[in-house]
CSV table of C-alpha atoms in Angstrom, one decimal:
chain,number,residue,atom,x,y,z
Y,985,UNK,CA,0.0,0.0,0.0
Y,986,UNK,CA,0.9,3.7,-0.8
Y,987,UNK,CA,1.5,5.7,2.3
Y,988,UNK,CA,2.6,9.0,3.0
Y,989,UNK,CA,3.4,10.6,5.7
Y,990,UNK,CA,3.1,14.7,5.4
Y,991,UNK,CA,4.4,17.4,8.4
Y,992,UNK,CA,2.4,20.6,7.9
Y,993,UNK,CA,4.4,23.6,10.5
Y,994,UNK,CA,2.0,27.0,10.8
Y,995,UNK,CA,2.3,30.4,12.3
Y,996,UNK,CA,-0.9,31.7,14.1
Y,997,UNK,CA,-1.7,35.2,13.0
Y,998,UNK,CA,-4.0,35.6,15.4
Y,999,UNK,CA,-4.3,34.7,19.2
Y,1000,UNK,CA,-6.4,31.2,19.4
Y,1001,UNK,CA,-8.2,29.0,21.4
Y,1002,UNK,CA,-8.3,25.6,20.6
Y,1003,UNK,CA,-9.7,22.4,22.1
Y,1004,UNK,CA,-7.6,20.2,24.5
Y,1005,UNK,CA,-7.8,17.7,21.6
Y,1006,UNK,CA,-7.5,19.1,18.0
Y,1007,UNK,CA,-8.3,16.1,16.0
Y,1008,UNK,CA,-11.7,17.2,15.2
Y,1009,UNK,CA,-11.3,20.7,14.8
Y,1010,UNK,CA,-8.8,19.7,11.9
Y,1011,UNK,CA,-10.8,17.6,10.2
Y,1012,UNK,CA,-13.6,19.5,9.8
Y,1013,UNK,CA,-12.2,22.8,9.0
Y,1014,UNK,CA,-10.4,20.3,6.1
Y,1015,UNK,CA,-13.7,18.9,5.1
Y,1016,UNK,CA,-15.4,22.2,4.3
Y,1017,UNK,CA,-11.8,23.9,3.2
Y,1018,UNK,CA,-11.0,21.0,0.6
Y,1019,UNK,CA,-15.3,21.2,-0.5
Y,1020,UNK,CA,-14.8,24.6,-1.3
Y,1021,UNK,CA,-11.3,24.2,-3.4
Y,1022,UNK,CA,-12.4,21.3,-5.3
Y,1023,UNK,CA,-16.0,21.2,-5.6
Y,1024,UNK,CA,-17.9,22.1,-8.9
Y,1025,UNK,CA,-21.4,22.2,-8.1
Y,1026,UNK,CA,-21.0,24.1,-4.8
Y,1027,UNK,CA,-25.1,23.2,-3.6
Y,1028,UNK,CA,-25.4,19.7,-5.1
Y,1029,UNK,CA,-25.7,16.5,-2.5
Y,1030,UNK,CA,-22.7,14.4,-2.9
Y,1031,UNK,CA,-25.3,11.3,-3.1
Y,1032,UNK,CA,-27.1,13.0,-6.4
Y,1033,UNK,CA,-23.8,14.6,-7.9
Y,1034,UNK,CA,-22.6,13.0,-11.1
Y,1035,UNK,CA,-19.2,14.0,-10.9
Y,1036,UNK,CA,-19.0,12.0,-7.5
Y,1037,UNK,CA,-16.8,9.2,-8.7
Y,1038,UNK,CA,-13.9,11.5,-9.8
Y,1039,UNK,CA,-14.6,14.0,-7.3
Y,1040,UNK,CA,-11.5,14.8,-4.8
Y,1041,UNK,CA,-13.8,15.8,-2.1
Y,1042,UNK,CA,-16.1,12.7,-2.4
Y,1043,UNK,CA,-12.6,9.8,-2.3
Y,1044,UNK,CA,-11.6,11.7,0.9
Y,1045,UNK,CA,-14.7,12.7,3.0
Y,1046,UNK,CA,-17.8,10.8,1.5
Y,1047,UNK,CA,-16.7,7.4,1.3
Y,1048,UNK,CA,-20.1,6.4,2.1
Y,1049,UNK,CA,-21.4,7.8,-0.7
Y,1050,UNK,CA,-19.1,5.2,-3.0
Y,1051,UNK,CA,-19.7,2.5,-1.0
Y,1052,UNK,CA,-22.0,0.8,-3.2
Y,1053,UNK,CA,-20.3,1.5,-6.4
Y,1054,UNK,CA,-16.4,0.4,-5.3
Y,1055,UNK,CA,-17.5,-2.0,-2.8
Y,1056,UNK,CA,-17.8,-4.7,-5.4
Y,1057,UNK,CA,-17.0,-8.5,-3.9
Y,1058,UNK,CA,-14.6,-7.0,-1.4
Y,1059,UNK,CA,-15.3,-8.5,2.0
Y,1060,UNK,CA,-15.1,-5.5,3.7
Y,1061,UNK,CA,-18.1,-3.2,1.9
Y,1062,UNK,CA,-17.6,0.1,3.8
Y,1063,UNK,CA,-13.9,2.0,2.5
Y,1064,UNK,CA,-12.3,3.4,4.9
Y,1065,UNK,CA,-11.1,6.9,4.7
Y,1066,UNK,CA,-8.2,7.3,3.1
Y,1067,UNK,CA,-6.4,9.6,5.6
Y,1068,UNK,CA,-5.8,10.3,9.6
Y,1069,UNK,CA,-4.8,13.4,10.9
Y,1070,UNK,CA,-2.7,13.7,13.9
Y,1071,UNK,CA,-2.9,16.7,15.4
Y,1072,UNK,CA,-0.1,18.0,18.4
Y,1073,UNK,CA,-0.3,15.3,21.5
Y,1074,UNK,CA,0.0,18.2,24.0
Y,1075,UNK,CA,-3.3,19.9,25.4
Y,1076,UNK,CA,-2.9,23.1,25.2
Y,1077,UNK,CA,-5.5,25.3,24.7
Y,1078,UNK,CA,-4.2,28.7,24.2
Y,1079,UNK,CA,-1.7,29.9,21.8
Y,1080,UNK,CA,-0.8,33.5,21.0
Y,1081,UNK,CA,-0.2,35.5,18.0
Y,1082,UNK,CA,3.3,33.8,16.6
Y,1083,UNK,CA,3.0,31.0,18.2
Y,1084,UNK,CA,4.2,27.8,15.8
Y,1085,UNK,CA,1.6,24.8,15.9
Y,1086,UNK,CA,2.2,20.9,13.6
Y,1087,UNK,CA,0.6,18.5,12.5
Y,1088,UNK,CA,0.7,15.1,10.9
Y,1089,UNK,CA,-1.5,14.1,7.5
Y,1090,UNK,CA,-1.0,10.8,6.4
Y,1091,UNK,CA,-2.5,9.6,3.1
Y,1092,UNK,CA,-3.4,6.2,2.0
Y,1093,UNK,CA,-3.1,5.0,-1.4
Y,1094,UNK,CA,-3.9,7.1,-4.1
Y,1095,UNK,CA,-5.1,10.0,-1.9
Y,1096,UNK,CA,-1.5,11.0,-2.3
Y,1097,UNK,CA,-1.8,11.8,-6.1
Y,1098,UNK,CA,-3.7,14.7,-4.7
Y,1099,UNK,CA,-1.3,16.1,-2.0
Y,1100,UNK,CA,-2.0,19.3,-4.0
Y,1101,UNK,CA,-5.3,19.7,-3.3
Y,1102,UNK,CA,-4.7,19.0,0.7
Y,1103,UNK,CA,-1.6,22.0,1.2
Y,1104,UNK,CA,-4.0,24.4,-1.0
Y,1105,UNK,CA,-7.0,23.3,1.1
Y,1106,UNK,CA,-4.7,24.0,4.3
Y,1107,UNK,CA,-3.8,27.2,3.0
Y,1108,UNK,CA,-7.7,28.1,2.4
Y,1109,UNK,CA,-8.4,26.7,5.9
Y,1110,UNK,CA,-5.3,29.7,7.4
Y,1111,UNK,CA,-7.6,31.9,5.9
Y,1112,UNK,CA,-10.8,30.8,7.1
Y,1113,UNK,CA,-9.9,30.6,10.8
Y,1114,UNK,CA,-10.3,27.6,13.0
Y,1115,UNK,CA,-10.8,27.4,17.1
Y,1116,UNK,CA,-13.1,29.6,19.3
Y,1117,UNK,CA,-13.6,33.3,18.0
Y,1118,UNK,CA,-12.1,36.0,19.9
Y,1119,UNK,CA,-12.9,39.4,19.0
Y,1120,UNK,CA,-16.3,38.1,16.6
Y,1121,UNK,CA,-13.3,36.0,14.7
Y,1122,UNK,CA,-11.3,32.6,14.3
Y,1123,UNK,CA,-8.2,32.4,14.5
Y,1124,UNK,CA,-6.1,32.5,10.9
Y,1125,UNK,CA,-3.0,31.1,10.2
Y,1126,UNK,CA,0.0,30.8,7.9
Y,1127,UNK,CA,0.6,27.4,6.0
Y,1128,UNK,CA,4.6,28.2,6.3
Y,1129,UNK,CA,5.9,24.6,5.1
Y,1130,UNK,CA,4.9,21.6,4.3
Y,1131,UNK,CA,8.0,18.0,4.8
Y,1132,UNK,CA,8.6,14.4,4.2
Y,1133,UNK,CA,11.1,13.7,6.8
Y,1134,UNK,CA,14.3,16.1,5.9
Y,1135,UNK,CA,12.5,16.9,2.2
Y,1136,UNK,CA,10.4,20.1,2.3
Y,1137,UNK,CA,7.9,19.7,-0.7
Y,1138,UNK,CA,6.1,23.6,-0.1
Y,1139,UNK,CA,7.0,26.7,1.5
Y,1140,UNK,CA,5.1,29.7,1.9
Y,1141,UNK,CA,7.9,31.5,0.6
Y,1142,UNK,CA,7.9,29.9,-2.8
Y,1143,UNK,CA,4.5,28.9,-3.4
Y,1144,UNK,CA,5.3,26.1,-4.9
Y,1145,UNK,CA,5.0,22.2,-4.8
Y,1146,UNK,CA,7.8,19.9,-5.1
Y,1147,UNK,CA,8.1,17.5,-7.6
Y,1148,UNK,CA,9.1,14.0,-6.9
Y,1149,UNK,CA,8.1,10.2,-4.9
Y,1150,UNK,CA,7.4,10.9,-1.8
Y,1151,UNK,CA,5.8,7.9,-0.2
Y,1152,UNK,CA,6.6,4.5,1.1
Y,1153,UNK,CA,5.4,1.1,0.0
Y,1154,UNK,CA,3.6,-0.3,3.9
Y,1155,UNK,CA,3.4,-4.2,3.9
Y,1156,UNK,CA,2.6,-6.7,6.4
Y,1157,UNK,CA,3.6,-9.7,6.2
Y,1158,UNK,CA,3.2,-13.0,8.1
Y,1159,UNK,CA,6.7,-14.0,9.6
Y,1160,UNK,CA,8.0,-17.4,10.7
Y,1161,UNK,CA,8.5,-17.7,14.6
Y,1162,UNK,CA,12.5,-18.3,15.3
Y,1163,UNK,CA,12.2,-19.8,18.6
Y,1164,UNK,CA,15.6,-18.2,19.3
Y,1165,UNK,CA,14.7,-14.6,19.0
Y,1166,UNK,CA,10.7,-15.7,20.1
Y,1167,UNK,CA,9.1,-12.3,21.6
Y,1168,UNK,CA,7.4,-13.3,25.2
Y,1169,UNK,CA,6.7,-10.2,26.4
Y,1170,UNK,CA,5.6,-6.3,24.9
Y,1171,UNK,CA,3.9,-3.0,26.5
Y,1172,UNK,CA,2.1,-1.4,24.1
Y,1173,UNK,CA,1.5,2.7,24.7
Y,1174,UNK,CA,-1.8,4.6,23.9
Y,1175,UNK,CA,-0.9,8.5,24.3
Y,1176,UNK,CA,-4.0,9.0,22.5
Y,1177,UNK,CA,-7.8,7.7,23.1
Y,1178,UNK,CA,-8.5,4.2,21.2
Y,1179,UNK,CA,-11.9,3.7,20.7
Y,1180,UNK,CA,-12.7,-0.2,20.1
Y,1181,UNK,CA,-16.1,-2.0,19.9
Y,1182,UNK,CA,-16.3,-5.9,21.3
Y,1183,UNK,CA,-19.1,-7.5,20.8
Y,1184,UNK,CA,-21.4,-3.5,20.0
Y,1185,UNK,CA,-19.9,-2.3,23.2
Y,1186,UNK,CA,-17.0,-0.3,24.0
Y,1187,UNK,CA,-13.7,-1.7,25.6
Y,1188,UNK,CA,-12.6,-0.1,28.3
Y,1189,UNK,CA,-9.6,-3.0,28.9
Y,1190,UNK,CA,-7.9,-4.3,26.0
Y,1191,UNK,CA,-7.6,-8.3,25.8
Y,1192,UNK,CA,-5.1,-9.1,23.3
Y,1193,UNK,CA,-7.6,-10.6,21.1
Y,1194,UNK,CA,-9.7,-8.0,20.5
Y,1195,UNK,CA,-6.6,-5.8,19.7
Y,1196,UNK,CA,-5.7,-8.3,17.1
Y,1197,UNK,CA,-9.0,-8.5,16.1
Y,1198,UNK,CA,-9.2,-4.7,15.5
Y,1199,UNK,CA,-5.9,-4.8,13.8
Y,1200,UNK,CA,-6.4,-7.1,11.4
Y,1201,UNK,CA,-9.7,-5.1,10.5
Y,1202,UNK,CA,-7.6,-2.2,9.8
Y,1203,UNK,CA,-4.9,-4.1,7.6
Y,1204,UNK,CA,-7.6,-5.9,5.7
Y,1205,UNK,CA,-9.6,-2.7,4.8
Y,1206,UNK,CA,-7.0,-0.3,3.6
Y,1207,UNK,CA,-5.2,-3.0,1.8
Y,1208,UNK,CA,-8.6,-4.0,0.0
Y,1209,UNK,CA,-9.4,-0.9,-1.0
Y,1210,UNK,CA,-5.8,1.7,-1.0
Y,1211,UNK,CA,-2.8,-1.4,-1.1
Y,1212,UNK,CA,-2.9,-4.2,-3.8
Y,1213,UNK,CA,-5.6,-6.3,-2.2
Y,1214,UNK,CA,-5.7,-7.7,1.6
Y,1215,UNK,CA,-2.4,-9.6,2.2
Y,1216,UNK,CA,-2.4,-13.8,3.2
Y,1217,UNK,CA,-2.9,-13.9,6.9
Y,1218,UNK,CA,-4.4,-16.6,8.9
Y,1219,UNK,CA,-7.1,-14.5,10.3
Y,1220,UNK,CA,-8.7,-16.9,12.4
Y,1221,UNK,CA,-5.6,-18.8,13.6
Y,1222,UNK,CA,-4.2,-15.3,14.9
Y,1223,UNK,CA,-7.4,-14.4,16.6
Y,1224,UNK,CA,-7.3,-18.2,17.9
Y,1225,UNK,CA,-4.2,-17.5,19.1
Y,1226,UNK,CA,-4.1,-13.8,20.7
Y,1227,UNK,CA,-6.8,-15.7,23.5
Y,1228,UNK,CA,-3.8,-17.8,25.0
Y,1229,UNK,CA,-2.1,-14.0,25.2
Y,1230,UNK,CA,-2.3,-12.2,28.8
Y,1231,UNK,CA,-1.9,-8.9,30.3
Y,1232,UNK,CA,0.0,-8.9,33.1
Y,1233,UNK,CA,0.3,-5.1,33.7
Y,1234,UNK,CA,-2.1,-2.6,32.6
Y,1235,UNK,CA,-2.5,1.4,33.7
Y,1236,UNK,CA,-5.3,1.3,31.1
Y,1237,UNK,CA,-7.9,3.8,32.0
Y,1238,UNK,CA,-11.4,5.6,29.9
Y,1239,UNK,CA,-10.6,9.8,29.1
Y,1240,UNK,CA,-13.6,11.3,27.9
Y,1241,UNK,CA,-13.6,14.3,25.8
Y,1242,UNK,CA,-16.1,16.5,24.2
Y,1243,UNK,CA,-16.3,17.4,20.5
Y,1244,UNK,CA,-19.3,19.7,18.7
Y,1245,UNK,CA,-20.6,17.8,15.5
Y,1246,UNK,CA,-21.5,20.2,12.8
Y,1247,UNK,CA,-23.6,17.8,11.3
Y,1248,UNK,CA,-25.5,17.0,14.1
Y,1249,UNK,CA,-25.6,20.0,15.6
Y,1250,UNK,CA,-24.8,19.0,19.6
Y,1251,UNK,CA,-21.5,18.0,21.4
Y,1252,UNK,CA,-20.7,14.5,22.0
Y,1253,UNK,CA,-18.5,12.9,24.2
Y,1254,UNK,CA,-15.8,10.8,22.3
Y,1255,UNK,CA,-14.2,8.7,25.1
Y,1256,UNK,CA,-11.2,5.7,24.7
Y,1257,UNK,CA,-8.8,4.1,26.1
Y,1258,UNK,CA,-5.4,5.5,27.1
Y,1259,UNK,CA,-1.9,4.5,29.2
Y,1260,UNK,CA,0.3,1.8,28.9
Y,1261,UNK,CA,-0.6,-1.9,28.8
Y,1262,UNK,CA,1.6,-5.1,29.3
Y,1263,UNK,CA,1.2,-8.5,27.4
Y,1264,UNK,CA,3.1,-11.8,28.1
Y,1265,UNK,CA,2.4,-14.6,26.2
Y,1266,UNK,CA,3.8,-16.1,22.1
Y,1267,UNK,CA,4.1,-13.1,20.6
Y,1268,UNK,CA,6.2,-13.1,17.9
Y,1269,UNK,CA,3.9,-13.8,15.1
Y,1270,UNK,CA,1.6,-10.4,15.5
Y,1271,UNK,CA,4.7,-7.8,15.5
Y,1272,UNK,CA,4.0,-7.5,11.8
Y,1273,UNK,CA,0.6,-6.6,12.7
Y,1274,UNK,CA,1.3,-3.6,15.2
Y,1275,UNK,CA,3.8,-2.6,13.9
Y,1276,UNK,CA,2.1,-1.5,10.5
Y,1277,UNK,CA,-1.0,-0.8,13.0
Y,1278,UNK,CA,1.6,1.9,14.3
Y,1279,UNK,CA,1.8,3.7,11.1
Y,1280,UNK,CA,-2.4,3.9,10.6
Y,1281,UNK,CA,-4.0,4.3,13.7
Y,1282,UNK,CA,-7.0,1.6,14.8
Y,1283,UNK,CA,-10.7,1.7,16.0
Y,1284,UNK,CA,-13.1,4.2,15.3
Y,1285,UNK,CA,-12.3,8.1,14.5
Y,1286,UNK,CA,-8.8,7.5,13.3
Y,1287,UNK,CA,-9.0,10.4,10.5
Y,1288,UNK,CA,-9.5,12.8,14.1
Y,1289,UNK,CA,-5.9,11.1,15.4
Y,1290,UNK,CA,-7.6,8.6,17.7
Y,1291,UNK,CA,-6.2,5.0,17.3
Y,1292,UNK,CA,-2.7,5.7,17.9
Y,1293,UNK,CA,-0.8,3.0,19.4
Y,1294,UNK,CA,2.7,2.8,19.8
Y,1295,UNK,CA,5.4,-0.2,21.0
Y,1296,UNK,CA,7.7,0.9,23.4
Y,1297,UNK,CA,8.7,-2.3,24.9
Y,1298,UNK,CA,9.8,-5.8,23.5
Y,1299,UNK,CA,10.9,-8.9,25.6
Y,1300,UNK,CA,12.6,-11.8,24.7
């Protein structure tokens, strides 16, 4: 699969005020930045528009809306969304004129032929203002560069987009256990809220299996529908497996937090998982798994940031 990875640094120009967690603010400043750059029929419904199936807008934000035409015989109908933004981890809340601010975009597949469209809908979004509006205005920004590790690919300076390959090929691949180097032991951190549904309820632990289980849902779907089809895993068998798997150390606990939804006009409370959790068990076998789950995020929300899981310990 295609994947890119895109650091966007900005200057506030204005003093702002912006949520503990900025996921959501992103993303939907992005959706209606990118609708106004691309869109051609400004008041049409994405569901009744006959451009949709070569609409920029439509691949990236109404995946629901293709569903039923690129769905086909894959056995996961709904596409996921072919990016995750991850906003800063720290909470602040209050930034002042000057004041730098980052951010992660990370595309899937082809969404990355249109990296374009993204940096000129981040640019519109500066102008439009985001966070809570102080003085009867939101606060605007500068788009000042935009890098692929040590690679800048747009500056504010120049105004112009650089040329080249800037993406990785992300595989996972089922590796044979070597008893010698066998993995017994791994802590897994969530810095982030990870929002997981077992059995249509939330988790507020996390049994190995049902991390497995989510990550394999993950790498199935964005292979099927951004990579070159799902890779050969032995779904069941690994799921089979994880159950033998134990925690032996968890600091685990729920953090609610609040975003408003535009679209349904209220605040809701978007609670997960975070801290540190500790697994003991044959573990060799599913580092393939988290650690391509580390580079997309997994659960529910991931295109706000949620989902990010990180391994920061590894036992022989």
């Amino acid at each position: 699969m295609q994947y890119g990875r895109y650091n966007f640094y900005c200057l506030f120009e204005d003093d702002a005020i912006l949520p503990e967690y900025k996921g959501s603010t992103f993303r939907g400043i992005l959706g209606h930045a990118l609708k106004k750059v691309v869109c051609a029929l400004k008041k049409q419904d994405c569901k009744e528009c006959l451009l949709r199936e070569r609409c920029v807008y439509s691949f990236v934000f109404e995946t629901s809306v293709l569903k039923g035409e690129s769905a086909g015989k894959k056995r996961i109908a709904s596409p996921p969304p072919p990016y995750v933004i991850e906003p800063p981890e720290n909470r602040k809340t209050f930034f002042k004129k000057g004041e730098p601010f980052d951010f992660v975009l990370i595309l899937f597949g082809r969404a990355n032929d249109y990296i374009t469209y993204f940096i000129y809908a981040f640019e519109q979004m500066g102008r439009m203002g985001m966070g809570r509006r102080i003085g009867g205005k939101r606060a605007g920004f500068l788009l000042e560069r935009v890098y692929v590790d040590d690679n800048i690919i747009y500056s504010s300076k120049s105004k112009q987009i650089k040329g080249g390959a800037f993406t990785s090929s992300l595989v996972v691949e089922a590796s044979p256990v070597d008893e010698a180097v066998s993995v017994n032991r791994l802590e897994l951190t969530l810095n982030v809220p990870l929002r997981l549904k077992f059995e249509n309820r939330f988790e507020a632990s996390l049994s190995f299996h049902v991390l497995v289980r989510a990550m394999l849902r993950r790498i199935s779907s964005l292979n099927n529908y951004y990579g070159d089809n799902e890779p050969l895993l032995d779904y069941r068998g690994l799921v089979k497996r994880a159950k033998s798997v134990d925690v032996i150390k968890s600091s685990l606990t729920w953090f609610d937090w609040k975003r408003y939804s535009n679209k349904q006009d209220r605040s809701m409370l978007m609670g997960g998982i975070i801290g540190k959790v500790v697994y003991s068990g044959e573990l060799s076998e599913f580092l393939p798994l988290i650690k391509f789950c580390e580079n997309v995020h997994i659960g529910k929300q991931t295109t706000f940031g949620l989902g990010k899981i990180k391994l920061t310990g590894v036992w022989q």
